[in-house]
Short mmCIF file of C-alpha atoms and ligand atoms in Angstrom, two decimals:
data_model
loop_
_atom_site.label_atom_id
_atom_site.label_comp_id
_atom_site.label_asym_id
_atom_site.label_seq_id
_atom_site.Cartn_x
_atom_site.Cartn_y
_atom_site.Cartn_z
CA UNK G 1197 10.38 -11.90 -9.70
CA UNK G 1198 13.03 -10.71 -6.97
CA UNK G 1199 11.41 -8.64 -4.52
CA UNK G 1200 12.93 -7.51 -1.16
CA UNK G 1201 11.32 -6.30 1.77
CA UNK G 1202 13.18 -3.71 3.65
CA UNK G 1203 11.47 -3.80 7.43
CA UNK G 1204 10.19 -7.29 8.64
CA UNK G 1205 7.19 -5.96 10.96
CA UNK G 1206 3.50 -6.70 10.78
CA UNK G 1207 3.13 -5.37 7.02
CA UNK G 1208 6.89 -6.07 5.71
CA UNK G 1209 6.86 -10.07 7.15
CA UNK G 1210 3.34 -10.57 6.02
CA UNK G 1211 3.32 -9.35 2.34
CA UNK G 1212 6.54 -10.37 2.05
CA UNK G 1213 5.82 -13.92 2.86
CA UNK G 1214 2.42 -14.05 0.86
CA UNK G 1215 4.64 -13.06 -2.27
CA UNK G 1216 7.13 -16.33 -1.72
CA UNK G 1217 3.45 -18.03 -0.65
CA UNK G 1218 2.19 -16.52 -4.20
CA UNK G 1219 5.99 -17.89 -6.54
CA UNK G 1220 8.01 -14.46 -6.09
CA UNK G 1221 11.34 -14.81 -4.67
CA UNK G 1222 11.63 -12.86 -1.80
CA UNK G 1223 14.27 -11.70 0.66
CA UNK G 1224 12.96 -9.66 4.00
CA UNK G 1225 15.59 -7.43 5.43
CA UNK G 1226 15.65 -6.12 8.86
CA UNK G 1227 18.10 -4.28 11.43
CA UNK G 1228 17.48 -6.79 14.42
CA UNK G 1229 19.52 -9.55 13.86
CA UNK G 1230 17.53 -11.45 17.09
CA UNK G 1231 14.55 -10.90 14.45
CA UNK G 1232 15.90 -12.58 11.34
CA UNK G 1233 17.73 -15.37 13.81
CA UNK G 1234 14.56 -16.54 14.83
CA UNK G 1235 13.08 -16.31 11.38
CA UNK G 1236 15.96 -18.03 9.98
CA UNK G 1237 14.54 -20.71 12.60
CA UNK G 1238 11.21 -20.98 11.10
CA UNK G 1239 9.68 -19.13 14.00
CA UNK G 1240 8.00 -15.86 14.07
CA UNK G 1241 8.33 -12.84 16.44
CA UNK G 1242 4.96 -11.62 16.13
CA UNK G 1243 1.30 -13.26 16.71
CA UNK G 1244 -0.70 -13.21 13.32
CA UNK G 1245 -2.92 -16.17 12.50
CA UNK G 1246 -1.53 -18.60 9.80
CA UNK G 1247 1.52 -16.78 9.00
CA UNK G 1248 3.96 -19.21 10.75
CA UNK G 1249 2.83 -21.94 9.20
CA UNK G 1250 3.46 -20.23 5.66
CA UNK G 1251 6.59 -18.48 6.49
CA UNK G 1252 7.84 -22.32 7.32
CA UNK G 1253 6.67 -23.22 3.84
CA UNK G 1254 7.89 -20.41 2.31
CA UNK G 1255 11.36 -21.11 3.68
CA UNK G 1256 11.28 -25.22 2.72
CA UNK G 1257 10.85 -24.06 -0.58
CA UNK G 1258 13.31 -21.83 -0.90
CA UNK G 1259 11.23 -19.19 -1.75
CA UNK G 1260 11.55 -17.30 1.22
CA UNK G 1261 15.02 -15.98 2.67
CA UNK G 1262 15.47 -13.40 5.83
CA UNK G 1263 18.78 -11.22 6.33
CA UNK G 1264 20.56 -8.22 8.03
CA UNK G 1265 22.82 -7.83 4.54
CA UNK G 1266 20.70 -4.87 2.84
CA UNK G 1267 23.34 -4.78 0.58
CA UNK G 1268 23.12 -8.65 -1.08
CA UNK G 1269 19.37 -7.90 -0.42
CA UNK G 1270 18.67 -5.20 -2.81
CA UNK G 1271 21.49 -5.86 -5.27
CA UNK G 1272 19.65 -8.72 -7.08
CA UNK G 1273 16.62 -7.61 -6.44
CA UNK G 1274 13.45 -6.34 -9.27
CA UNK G 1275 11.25 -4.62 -6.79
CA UNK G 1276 12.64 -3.74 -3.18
CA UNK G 1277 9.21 -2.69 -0.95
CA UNK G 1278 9.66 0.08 1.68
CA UNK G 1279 7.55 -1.30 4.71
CA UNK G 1280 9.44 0.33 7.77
CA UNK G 1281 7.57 2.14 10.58
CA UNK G 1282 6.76 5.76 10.19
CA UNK G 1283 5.51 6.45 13.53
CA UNK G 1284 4.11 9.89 15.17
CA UNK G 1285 7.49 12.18 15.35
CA UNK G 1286 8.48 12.89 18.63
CA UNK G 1287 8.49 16.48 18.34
CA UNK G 1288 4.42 16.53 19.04
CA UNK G 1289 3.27 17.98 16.01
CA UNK G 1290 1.58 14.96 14.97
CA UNK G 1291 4.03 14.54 11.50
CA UNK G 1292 4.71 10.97 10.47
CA UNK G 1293 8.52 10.33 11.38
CA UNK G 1294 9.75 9.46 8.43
CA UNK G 1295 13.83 8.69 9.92
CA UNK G 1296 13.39 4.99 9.03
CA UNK G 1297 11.67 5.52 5.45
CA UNK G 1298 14.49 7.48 4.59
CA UNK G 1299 17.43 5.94 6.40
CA UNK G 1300 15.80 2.96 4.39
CA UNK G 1301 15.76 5.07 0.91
CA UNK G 1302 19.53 6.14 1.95
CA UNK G 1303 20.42 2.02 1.82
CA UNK G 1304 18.44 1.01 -0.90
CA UNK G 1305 20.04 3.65 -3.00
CA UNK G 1306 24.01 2.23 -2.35
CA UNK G 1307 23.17 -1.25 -3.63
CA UNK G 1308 20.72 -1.09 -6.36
CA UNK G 1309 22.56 -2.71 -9.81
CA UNK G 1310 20.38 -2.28 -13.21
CA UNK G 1311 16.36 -1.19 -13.49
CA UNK G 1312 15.11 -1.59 -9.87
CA UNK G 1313 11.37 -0.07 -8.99
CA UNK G 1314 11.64 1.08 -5.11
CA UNK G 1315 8.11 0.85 -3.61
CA UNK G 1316 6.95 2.77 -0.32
CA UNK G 1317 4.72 0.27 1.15
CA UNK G 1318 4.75 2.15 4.47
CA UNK G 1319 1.77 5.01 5.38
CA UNK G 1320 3.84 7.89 4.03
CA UNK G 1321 2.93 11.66 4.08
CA UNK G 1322 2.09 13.46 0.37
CA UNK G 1323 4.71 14.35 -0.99
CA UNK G 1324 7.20 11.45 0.87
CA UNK G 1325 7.81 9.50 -2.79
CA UNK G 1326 9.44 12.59 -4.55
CA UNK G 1327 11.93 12.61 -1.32
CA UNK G 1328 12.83 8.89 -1.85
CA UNK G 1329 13.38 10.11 -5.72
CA UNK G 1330 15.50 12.65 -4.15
CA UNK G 1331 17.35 10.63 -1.48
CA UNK G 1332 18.09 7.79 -4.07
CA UNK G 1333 18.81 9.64 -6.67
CA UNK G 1334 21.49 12.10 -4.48
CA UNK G 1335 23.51 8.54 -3.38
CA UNK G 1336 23.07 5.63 -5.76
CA UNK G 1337 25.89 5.29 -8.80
CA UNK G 1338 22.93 4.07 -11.15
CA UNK G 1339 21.16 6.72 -13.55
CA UNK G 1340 17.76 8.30 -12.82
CA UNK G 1341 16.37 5.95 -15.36
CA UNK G 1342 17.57 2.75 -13.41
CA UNK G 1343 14.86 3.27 -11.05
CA UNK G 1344 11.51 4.41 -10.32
CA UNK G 1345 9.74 5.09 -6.90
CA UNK G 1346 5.97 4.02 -6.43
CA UNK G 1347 3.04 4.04 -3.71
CA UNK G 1348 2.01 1.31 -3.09
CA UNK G 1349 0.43 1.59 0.55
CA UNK G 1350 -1.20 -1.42 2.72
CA UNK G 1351 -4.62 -1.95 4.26
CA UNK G 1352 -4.19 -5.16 5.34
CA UNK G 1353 -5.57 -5.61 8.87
CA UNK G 1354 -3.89 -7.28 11.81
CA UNK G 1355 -5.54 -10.54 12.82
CA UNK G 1356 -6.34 -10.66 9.32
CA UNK G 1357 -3.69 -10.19 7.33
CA UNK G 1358 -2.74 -12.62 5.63
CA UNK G 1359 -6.44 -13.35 3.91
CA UNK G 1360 -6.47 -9.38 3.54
CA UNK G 1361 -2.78 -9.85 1.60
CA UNK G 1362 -4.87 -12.83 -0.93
CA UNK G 1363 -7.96 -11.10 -1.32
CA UNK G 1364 -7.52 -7.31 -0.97
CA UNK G 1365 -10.50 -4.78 -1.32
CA UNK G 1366 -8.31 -3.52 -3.81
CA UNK G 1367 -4.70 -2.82 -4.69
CA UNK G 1368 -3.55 0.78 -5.23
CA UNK G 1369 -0.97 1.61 -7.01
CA UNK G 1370 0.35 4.93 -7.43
CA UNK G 1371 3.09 5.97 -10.04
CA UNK G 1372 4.24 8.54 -12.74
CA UNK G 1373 5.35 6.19 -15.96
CA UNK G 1374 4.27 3.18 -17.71
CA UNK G 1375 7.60 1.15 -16.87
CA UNK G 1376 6.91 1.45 -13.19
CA UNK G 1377 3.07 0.38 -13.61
CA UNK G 1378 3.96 -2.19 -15.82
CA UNK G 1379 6.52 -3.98 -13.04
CA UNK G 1380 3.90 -3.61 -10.46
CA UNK G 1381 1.24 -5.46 -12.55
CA UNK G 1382 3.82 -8.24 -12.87
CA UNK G 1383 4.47 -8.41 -9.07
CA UNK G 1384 0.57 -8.49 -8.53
CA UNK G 1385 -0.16 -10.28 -11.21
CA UNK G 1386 -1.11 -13.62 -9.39
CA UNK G 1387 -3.81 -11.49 -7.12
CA UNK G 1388 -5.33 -9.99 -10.10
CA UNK G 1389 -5.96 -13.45 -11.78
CA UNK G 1390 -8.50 -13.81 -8.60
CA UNK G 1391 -10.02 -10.83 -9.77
CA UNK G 1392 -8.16 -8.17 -6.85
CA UNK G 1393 -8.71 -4.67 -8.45
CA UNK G 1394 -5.74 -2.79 -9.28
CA UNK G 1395 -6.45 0.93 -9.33
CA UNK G 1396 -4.03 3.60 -10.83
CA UNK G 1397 -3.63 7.04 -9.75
CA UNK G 1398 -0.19 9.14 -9.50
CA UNK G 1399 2.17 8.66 -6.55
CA UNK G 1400 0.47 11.60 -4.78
CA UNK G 1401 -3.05 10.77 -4.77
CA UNK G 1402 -2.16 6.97 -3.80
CA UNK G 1403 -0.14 8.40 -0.40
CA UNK G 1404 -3.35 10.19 0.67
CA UNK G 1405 -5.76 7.52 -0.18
CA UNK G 1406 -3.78 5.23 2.45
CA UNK G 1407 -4.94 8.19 4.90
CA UNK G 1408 -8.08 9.10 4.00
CA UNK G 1409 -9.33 5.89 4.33
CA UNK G 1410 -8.30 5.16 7.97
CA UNK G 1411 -9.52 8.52 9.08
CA UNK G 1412 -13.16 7.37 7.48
CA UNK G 1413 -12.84 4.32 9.29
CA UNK G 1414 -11.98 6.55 12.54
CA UNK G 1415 -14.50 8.38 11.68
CA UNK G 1416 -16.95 5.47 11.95
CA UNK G 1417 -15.70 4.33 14.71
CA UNK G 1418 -15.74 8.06 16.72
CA UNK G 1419 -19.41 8.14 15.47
CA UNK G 1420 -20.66 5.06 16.74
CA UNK G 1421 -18.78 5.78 19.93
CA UNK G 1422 -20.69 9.14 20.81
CA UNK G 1423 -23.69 7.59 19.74
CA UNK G 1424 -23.26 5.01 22.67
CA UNK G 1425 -22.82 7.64 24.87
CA UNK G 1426 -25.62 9.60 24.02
CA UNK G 1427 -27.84 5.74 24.16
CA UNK G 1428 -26.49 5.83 27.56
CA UNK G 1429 -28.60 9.35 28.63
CA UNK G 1430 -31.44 8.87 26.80
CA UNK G 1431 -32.02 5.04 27.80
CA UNK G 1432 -31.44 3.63 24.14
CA UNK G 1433 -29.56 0.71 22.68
CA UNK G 1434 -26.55 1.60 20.51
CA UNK G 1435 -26.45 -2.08 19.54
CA UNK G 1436 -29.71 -2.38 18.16
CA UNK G 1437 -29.31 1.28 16.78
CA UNK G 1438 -25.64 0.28 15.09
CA UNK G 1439 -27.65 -2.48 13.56
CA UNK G 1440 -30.45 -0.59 11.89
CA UNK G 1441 -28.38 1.97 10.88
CA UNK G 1442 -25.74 -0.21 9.38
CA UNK G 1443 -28.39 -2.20 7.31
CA UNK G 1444 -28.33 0.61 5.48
CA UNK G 1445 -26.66 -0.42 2.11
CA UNK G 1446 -25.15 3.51 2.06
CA UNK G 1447 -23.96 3.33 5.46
CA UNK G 1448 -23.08 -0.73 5.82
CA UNK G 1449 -22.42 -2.65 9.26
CA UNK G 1450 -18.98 -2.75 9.46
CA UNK G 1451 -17.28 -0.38 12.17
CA UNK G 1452 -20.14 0.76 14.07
CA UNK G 1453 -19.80 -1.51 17.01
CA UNK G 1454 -18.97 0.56 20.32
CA UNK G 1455 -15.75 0.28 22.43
CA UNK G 1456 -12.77 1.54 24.31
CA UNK G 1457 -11.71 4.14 21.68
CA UNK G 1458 -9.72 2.91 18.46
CA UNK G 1459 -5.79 2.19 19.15
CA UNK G 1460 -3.40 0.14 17.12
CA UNK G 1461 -0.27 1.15 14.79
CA UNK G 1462 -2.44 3.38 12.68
CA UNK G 1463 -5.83 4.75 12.99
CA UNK G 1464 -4.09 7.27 16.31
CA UNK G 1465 -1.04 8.22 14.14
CA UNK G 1466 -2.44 8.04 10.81
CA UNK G 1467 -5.38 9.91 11.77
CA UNK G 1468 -2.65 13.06 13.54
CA UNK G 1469 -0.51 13.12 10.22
CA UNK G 1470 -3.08 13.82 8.01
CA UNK G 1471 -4.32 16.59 10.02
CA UNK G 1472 -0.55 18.02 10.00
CA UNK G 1473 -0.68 17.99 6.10
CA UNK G 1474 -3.28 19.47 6.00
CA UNK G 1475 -2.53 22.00 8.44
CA UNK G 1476 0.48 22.45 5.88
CA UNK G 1477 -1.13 23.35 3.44
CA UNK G 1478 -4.04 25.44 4.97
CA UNK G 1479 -6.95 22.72 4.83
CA UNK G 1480 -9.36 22.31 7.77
CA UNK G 1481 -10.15 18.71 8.32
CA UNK G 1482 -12.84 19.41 11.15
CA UNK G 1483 -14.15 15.69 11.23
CA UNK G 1484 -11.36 14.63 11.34
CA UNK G 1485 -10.15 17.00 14.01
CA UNK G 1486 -13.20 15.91 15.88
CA UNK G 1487 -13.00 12.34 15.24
CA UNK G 1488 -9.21 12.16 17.04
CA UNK G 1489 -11.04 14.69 19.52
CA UNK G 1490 -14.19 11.98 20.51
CA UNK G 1491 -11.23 9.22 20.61
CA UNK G 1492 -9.31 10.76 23.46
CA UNK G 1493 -12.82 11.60 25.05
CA UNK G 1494 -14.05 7.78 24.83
CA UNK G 1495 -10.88 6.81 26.51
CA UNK G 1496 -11.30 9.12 29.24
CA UNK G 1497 -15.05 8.36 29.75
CA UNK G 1498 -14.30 4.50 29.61
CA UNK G 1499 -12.05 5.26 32.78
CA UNK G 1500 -14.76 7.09 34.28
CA UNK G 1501 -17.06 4.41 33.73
CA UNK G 1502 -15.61 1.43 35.79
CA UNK G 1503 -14.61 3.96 38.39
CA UNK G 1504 -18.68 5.02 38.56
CA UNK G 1505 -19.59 1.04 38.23
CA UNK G 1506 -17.87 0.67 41.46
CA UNK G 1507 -19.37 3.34 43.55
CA UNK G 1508 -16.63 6.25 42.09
CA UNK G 1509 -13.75 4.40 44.34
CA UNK G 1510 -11.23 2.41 42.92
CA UNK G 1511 -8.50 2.60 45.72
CA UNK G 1512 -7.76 -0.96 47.23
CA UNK G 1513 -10.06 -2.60 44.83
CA UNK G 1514 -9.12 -5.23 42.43
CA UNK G 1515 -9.70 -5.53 38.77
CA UNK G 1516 -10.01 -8.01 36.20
CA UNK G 1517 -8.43 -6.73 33.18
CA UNK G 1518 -9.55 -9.11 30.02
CA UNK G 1519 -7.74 -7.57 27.22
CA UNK G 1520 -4.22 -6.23 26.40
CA UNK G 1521 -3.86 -5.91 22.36
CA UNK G 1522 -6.13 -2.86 20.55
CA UNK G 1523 -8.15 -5.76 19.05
CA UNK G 1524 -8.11 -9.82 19.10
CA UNK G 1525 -6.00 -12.03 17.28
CA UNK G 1526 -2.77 -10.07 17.51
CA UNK G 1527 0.11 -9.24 20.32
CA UNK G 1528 -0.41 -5.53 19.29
CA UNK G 1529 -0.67 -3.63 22.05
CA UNK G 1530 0.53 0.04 20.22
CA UNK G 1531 -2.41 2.64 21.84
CA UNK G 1532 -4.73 -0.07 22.86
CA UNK G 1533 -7.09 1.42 25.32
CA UNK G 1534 -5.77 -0.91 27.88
CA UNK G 1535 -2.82 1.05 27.90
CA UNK G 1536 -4.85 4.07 28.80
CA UNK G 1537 -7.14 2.40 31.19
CA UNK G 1538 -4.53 -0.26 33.74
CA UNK G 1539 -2.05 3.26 34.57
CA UNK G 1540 -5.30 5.33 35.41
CA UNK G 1541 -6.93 2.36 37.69
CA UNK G 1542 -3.46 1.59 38.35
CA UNK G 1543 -2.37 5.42 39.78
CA UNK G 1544 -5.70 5.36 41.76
CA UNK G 1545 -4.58 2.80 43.93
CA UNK G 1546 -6.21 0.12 42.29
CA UNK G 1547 -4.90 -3.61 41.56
CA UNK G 1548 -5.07 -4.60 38.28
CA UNK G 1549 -5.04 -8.67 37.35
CA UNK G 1550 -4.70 -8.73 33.44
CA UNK G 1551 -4.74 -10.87 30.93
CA UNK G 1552 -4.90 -11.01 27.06
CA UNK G 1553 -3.99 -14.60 25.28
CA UNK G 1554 -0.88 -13.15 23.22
CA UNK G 1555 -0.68 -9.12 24.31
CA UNK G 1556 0.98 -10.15 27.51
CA UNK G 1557 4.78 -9.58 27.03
CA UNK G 1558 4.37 -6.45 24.71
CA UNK G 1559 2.11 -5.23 27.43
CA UNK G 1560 4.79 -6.21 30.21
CA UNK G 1561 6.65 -3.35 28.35
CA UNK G 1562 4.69 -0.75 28.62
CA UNK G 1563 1.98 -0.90 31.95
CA UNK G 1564 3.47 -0.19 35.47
CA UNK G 1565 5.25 -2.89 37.16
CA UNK G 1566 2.73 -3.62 40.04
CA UNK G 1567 0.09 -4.95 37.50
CA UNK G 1568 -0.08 -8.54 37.74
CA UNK G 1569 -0.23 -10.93 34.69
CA UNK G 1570 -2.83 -14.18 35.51
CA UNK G 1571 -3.08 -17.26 33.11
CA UNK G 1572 -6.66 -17.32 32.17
CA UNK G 1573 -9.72 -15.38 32.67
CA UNK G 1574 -10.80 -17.32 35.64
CA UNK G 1575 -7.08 -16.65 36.96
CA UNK G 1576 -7.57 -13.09 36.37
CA UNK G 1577 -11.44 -12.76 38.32
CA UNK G 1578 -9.63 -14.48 41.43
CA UNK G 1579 -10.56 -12.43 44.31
CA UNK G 1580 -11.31 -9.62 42.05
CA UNK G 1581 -14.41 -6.99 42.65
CA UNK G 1582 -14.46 -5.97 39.08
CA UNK G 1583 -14.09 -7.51 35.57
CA UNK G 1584 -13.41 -4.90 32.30
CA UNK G 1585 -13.75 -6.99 28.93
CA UNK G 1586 -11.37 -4.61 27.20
CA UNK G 1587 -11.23 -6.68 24.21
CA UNK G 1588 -13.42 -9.40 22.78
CA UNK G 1589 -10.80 -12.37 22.16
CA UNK G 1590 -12.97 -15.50 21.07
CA UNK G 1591 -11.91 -16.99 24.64
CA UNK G 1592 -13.64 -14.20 26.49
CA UNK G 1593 -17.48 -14.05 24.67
CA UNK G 1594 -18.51 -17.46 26.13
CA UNK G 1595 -16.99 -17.02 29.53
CA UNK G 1596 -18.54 -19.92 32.27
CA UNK G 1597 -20.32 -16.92 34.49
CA UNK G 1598 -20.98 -19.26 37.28
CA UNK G 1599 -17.20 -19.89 37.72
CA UNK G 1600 -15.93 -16.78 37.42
CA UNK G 1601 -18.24 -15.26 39.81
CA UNK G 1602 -17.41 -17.85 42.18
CA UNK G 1603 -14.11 -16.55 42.21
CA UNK G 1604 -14.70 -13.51 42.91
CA UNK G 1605 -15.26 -11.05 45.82
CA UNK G 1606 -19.31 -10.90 46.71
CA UNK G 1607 -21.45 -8.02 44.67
CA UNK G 1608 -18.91 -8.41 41.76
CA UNK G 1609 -19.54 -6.14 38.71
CA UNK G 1610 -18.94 -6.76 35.30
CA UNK G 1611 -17.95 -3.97 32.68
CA UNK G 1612 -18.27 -4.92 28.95
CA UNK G 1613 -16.41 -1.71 27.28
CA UNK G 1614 -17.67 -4.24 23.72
CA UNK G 1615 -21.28 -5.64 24.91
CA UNK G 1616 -20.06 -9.06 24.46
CA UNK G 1617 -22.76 -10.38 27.23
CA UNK G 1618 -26.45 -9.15 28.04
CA UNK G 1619 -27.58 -7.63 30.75
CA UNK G 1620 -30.09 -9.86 31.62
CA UNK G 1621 -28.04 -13.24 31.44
CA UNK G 1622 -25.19 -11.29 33.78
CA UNK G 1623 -27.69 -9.96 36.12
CA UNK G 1624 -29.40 -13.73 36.43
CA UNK G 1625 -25.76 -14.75 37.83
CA UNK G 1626 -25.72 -12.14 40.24
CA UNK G 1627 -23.24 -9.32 38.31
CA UNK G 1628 -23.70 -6.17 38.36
CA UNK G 1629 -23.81 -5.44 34.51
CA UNK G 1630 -22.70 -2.02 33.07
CA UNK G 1631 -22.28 -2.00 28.75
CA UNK G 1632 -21.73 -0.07 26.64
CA UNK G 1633 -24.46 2.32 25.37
CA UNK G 1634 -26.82 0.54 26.44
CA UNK G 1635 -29.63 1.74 29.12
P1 NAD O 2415 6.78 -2.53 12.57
O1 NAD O 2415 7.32 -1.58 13.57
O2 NAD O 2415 6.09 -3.77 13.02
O3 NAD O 2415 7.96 -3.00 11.59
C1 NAD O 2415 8.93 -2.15 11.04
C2 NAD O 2415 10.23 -2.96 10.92
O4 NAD O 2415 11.17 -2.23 10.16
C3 NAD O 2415 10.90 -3.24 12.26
O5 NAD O 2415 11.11 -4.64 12.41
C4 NAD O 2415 12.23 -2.50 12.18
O6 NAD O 2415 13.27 -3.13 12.87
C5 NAD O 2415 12.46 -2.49 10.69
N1 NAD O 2415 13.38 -1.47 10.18
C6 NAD O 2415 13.45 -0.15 10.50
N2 NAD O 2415 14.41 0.44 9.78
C7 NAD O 2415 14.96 -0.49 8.98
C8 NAD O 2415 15.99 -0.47 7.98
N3 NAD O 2415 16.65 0.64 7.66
N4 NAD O 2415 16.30 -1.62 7.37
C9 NAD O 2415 15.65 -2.77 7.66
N5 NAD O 2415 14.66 -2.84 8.58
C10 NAD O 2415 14.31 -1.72 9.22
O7 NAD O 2415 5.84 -1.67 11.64
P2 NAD O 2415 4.53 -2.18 10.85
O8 NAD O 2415 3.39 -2.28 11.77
O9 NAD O 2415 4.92 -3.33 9.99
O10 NAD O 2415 4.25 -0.92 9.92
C11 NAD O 2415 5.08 -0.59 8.83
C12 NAD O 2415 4.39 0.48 8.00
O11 NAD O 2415 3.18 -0.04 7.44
C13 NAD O 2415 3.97 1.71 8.80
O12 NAD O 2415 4.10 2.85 7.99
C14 NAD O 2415 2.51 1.46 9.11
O13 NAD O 2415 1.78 2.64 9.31
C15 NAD O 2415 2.07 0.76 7.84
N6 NAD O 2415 0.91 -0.12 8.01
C16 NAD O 2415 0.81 -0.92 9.10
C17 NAD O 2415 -0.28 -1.78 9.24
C18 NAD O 2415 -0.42 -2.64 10.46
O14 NAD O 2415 -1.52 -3.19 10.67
N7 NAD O 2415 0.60 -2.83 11.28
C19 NAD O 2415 -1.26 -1.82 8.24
C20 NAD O 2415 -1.11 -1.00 7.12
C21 NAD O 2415 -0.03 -0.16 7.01
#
């Protein structure tokens, strides 16, 4: 099949390559030309594991194509997939701006030619597909039956997309006719031969599913993050707690491990716009009021943390910052808590030495000039009195403790915001140790 992808991020360069990866032919469209040069060149402008090597194959075989032309794009194309950003609007009322998903719709609509199914693959509000119906059908020349608009939302996580993309939890598909399910089965068909499962619903109930199942996975996350704190003042063990708990076949192990405070493209904005709908339309969402609540909270109390591990008084003292991106094994750095954490140490007349293996030059962007970038973790601990393990990159959970303490200042402390190390095996190096959730 044809399938364009309008928006080449994270989601629209990574599905859109694992369709040329699974036969489709597919052409991803995007408004920086700088973006689809270096494409063109076989590189890629984000860090995701694996991807360049198959966006390289995908382009040898001739499966794969990148462009600026929206207009060549969409004309040929069977399926043309939405996947454009819809961050939190800038008014503050924590809507999804949807400018790009409909500036999108607007462009899609001049060029299609013949039966074309328009997909929004991006984390839309309820209610956001009938608008594209709307939008396209107000400016195309083609006839409402020449095209029909589906949900089709992504889970796929960063880090892990691309195996996510090949073997997905499940596929959902929302959509209001037979024609439009029918083309969708087709595009997917190659995942559902290795068993994915497809599951129907209308267009509606497949916007909200994208959102309420980030703001359950907040959810977990918030949990497990007061529980540490509560560990903390009654001398338990959230690790060994998270454990237990999460053996539970009801409950499950996966995000209950304590940190910083969930960032990243979604969770923070995903987790705002649903509340906003359902402010709409008169629904209280307390948890997940509370959950966004206990995020901004852990941030906060993470800050407060290194500034009590070294004696309340950051001013003139130097910290190791390991960790840039809201989670390894991507260059992501959208609300990581590092973000939070460097400007508050940063303001209080601290000096921050940071590093992150590929969150640096995103992170350049956004942190305060003064903070200084070093090339390794070792580089980083140089002369420093404290090291934060913001987050746990592979390189940082086997770190040679000997050496960095070496090069750092005497009585250095170490603050795991993930409880990558042990207290013991820190304190037998000569670290102050301080985890977290942990007595
Ligand atoms: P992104 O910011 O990385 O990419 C969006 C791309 O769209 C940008 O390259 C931008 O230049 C391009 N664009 C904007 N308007 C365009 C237009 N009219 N024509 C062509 N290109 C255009 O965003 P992302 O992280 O890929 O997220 C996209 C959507 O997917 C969002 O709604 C997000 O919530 C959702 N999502 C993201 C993830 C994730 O992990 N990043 C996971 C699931 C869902």
């Amino acid at each position: 099949m044809k399938i364009t992808m309008i928006g080449t991020g994270y989601v629209g360069l990574v599905t859109g390559t694992c369709f040329a990866e699974l036969g489709h032919d597919v052409t991803c469209v995007d408004v920086v030309e700088d973006k689809i040069a270096l494409l063109n060149e076989g590189n890629i402008p984000i860090y995701e594991p694996r991807l360049e090597n198959l966006v390289q194959k995908g382009i040898e075989e001739g499966r794969l194509h990148f462009t600026c032309d929206t207009k060549s794009a969409v004309e040929c194309a069977d399926v043309v997939f939405i996947a454009v950003g819809t961050p939190t609007s800038r008014r503050g009322d924590g809507y999804a701006d949807l400018t790009y998903v409909y500036a999108a719709a607007h462009d899609v609509a001049k060029y299609i030619t013949g039966y074309t199914v328009i997909v929004n693959k991006s984390t839309v509000p309820v209610g956001t597909a009938i608008q594209v119906v709307r939008i396209v059908a107000e400016n195309c020349n083609a006839d409402i039956e020449d095209f029909d608009v589906v949900s089709n939302p992504e889970f796929l996580r960063e880090g892990a997309a691309i195996e996510d993309f090949m073997r997905p939890d499940r596929i959902v598909i929302g959509a209001d006719n037979e024609r439009a399910f029918n083309v969708m089965h087709k595009v997917y068909k190659p995942l559902y031969l290795r068993d994915a499962p497809i599951v129907e619903m209308s267009p509606e109930t497949a916007e909200l599913t994208k959102y309420a199942a980030n703001a359950l996975l907040a959810t977990k996350i918030s949990f497990i993050n007061e529980m540490a704190q509560l560990c903390e003042q009654v001398g338990a063990d959230v690790s060994s707690l998270a454990k237990a708990v999460g053996m539970d076949g009801r409950i499950g192990p996966k995000f209950l491990h304590p940190g910083p405070g969930y960032g990243g493209s979604c969770f923070p904005k995903d987790t705002l716009a649903l509340l906003s709908t359902a402010q709409e339309y008169g629904v209280a969402l307390r948890i997940v009021s509370a959950t966004a609540e206990a995020n901004n909270s852990q941030k906060a109390r993470m800050i407060k943390k290194i500034k009590d591990a070294v004696s309340g008084d950051v001013s003139g003292k130097t910290f190791a910052i390991l960790g840039l991106t809201f989670k390894p094994d991507t260059d992501d750095v959208r609300e990581s808590a590092a973000l939070t954490i460097v400007p508050a140490l940063v303001e209080k007349g601290a000096i921050v030495r940071a590093h992150d293996p590929k969150g640096i030059e995103e992170a350049k962007k956004e942190l305060p000039d003064d903070v200084q970038y070093a090339l390794n973790a070792y580089d980083a601990a140089e002369g420093a009195d404290c090291i934060v393990l913001v987050t746990e990159w592979s390189q940082y959970r086997a770190l040679n403790l000997e050496r960095l303490k070496e090069q750092m200042m005497s009585n250095p402390v170490f603050v795991d915001l993930r409880n990558v190390y042990e207290k013991f095996e820190m304190e037998e190096v000569g670290f102050t140790y301080v985890g977290n959730g942990r007595p």
